[in-house]
Amino acid sequence: MSSNRGGNRGRGRGGGGGPPGGPPTGRGGGSGGPPPGGGRGAFQSNRGRGGGPPGAGPSGDAVFGGPASVDSRLTNSNALVDVLKKIPHDAKRPTRPGFGTLGKPGVLRANFFAVKFTKTAVIYDYHVDITPTTDLKSIKARLFALLEQSNHSGWQEYVPFIAHDGSARLVSSKKLPQPLDIPVLFLKEGQAQPGKQDKTYTISIVITQELKSSELNSFINADPKSREYNFSPIAGAYNLVLQHHASHHGVRVGKNRYFFPSGGDRMQLSTGVEAWRGFFMSARPMYKELMVNVGLCMTAFYKPGNLASALVEFQQQSRGAMPQRFAQKLKVTTSHLGYRQTKPLKKIMDTTSQTTSFQCDEFNGRVTVEQYFKRKYKITLKHPDLPVVDISGPNARHPIYVPPELCEILPGQPFRGKLDDQQTTLMLRYACKRPPENAHTILNQGLPVLGLTPNNQKLSNFGMSINNAMACVPYRELPPPRVSYRGGQPPNVRDGSWNILDVRFHLGGAVKSWWVLVVTDGRPVFNGRDDPQLVGLWKGFAGKCQRSGMTGISPEGQPVLLNVTLQPPAADPGRLQSLALINNTIKTNRKRGDPSFVLVILSRRDNFIYPGIKRMCDVELGIHTVHMLSNKVLTESKKQDQYFSNVALKVNIKLGGINHKVDERSLEWLTKKKTMMVGMDVTHPGPGSTEGTPSIAAVVANVDGHFAQFPASLRCQETRKEMITNLSEMMVERLKRYEAVSRTLPDRVLVFRDGVSEGQFDTVLEQELPQIIDAFGRVNPKGGPQGKPYRPTLTIVICGKRHHARNWAADSQVDRTGNTRPGTIVDQGITAVFDFDFYLQAHAGLQGHVKPTHYTVVYDESKLGADEVQQGINTASYMYARATRAVSLIPPAYYADLACERGRCYLNEFLVSEDNKTTTSRGKGKLDKEEEKQKVYEAAVKAWGNGVHANLAGSMFYI
């Protein structure tokens, strides 16, 4: 079990429920791994620090040349507070109530760099129309490149003063003549002479608006009149200029992320796939300054070279396997036609050049691919035994088969498939660098390769320049709360974690009966039910549960022992027969009554068995399950005891127990009113998923004043829709559950919404806020005791992890990993001008460079103060039930993410990557594809059924 949420998680994971075959991954402290018990955090006996030994590599002070002092622009930040206090309070997008004061103060550096711009400049913003129209990004990008090279009269002299997005937007520091229509002959890269079929396009550049930097200057200087100023257009324009150099010299992957073929430092992840390190960059306004955030990012790329060589190596290392995911969205070049052409590789076939044949009118009959290339192009194949590849277009009705040795993998192509376990482990290892190393890379490689240097003429032409020193901002280190268990000495909280020996849960769960299900998948691990290892395992686990305060379970009371031997995957590829066997075994033994939980012991990881058992027991049978991996639990006694402790934490919370609490004084911000904390999240289908697969939404909420039990409502909804469709209905369920347990409805609701980008804040207020308010009216339509409609006060906080802000403190202020310490909070210098936001790092970094969470209060009827919210969230981060350390995301939002991950198990057949599945539909148009997606969606909704079984709906089944 990983108990720390420090890593960047990305949305839209590919497999159905965490790593293939395992439960959901943890949040930042290493992989969560299958059995949810084997990680750092729970009942630990060491601090688990990572990131290399103390002093490894350069120190932060050595990289920066000395300690930091606060930027001069922030010396009078109280002036900003004075301005904000004069702005009337509005529940929607409230202004900052002030800066926090609690905690030990200090100064740190952040990876933001000041962008100087001419305060009186005007940027001219244009829309670009292309005729004839095209939806292909590659054609648009090529046309923009040709546009820059055009010698069209009245255009070339303006090229040094423009920047564009390669699609539809262009900005200029000089006003362009209007109308402006430029003919561009389309030539492929490297093509010297036009062909008969090459088109001439007309590029029409049409003015849309004039962007005045004086208005941006008023905004960053906190002019109250600028409160409603929409800075997005001009910030976007400056971003186009800042990213001009990178877009022309690097490969963009996603938004604002650039990778450079000459980057050097690479790591091979598997045959034909390697990890690249690149840089993120994005400008945004902050108090007194426009700043560009520059951070490190990593992604996987295909290694360039001959496709046949890659396939030969792949087959050798994978013992003959040829998974389709290797070729997802891969582009290759061919030259056998006498000229170079680039084609997307649609599929690697199951047949070779020797065995693949087709009807050929030119040669009067059927010929094999090998024969065709010999007779047509006089090419004798060196690898006729390799599978052929299909390079026909996405809508082609007939395949185009080409031998792989005639295909070259283009350089700079990102790998679009889902990384497997081994690749993910290597990628994490590649990404985990200590903070000083990251700072050195950003300053000495990132700024130059991104073109953020004094000699960038494009920046000069727009009146811009970059300060190459990181921002220096004030921070505070918030104190941790006191943690307690039932009886015994309270544990000592240090570095965001605590050790506990022989303590008892605050409230132990009651076990009526329990089962042990041994799933033998391959070579047997145990020699029957009397095997000493198996007996020792269940006795040891029962003893741990009993000593921790759970009732009805002890080493003397033998559980029901079941064993299921599965068919090998080769005979049961989708494992449907194996899952049916497990289902039948459980159902047969239900005659003696359902157990409180089933301990499932898996002999290995698998893409189907773990999520299949979770769906079976959560949805169909209504029985709690916890999983262990035999190779993880059958270890030395000290590690086994820790593993048992981690799993016991989960079992107790599933059964309604309370593991630990924080002191009452620290909880006053929650307990002064009857409060319901709500966590909300949505997860989306990832690489390898069937197109049309639904997204999954989760809403969790506490049921009483202990803030320990957070049952969940789960729904599947339209694919890739971020806003929650059935939120009102889900909120009603949570409110009614609170009322059923607490015998009253809450006076206050605090919502923590995960997974929403900054551009969607207003969408939350427009689409989700009305649903929440609607739920208040629906839960008690007759009104309260005085006949008034039920209407608690409401606060909504967005929790952001998808950002690239990183911090560096002085050497004397960091922990042993070189990271800032738990409780580090920044609410000045790199935060919004008017909005109520802050960066909080509640947890300790276990490895690599720790990432804070960006919290933004987007709606607040309670007029909460800065200290109340900041210290309150820091305290709540110690209340996560299945760990003995603070986590990086406030637990309600964390739980919502876990619930979403559990929901992925219920749609595993749609989400899991399959090597024999292709994601393209030959010869089908857009309408056909949309109909196909709709059919997939309807099939997934049918598979989802009624969701979680009523037996489990009131519990934390997803933990």
Tab-separated table of C-alpha atoms in Angstrom, residues 36 40 110 145 169 360 362 383 408 430 443 473 507 541 572 658 671 745 751 762 806 900:
chain	number	residue	atom	x	y	z
A	36	PRO	CA	-2.764	-3.300	-0.927
A	40	ARG	CA	5.288	2.089	2.868
A	110	ALA	CA	10.025	28.112	-7.146
A	145	ALA	CA	5.627	25.932	-41.739
A	169	ARG	CA	-4.410	31.194	-34.167
A	360	CYS	CA	-3.219	-9.249	-58.038
A	362	GLU	CA	-1.164	-7.177	-62.598
A	383	HIS	CA	12.974	-11.248	-43.273
A	408	GLU	CA	11.589	3.066	-41.065
A	430	TYR	CA	14.184	7.644	-14.724
A	443	LEU	CA	18.524	26.273	-15.266
A	473	VAL	CA	8.884	33.603	-2.294
A	507	LEU	CA	-12.988	1.395	16.954
A	541	PHE	CA	-3.091	-12.225	9.959
A	572	ASP	CA	-8.375	-18.953	-21.230
A	658	ILE	CA	-12.054	3.803	12.975
A	671	THR	CA	-16.507	20.123	14.471
A	745	LEU	CA	-28.428	16.591	8.323
A	751	VAL	CA	-16.717	19.911	-1.217
A	762	ASP	CA	-16.189	28.367	-13.904
A	806	ARG	CA	8.113	22.784	-7.605
A	900	CYS	CA	-13.151	5.842	-9.311
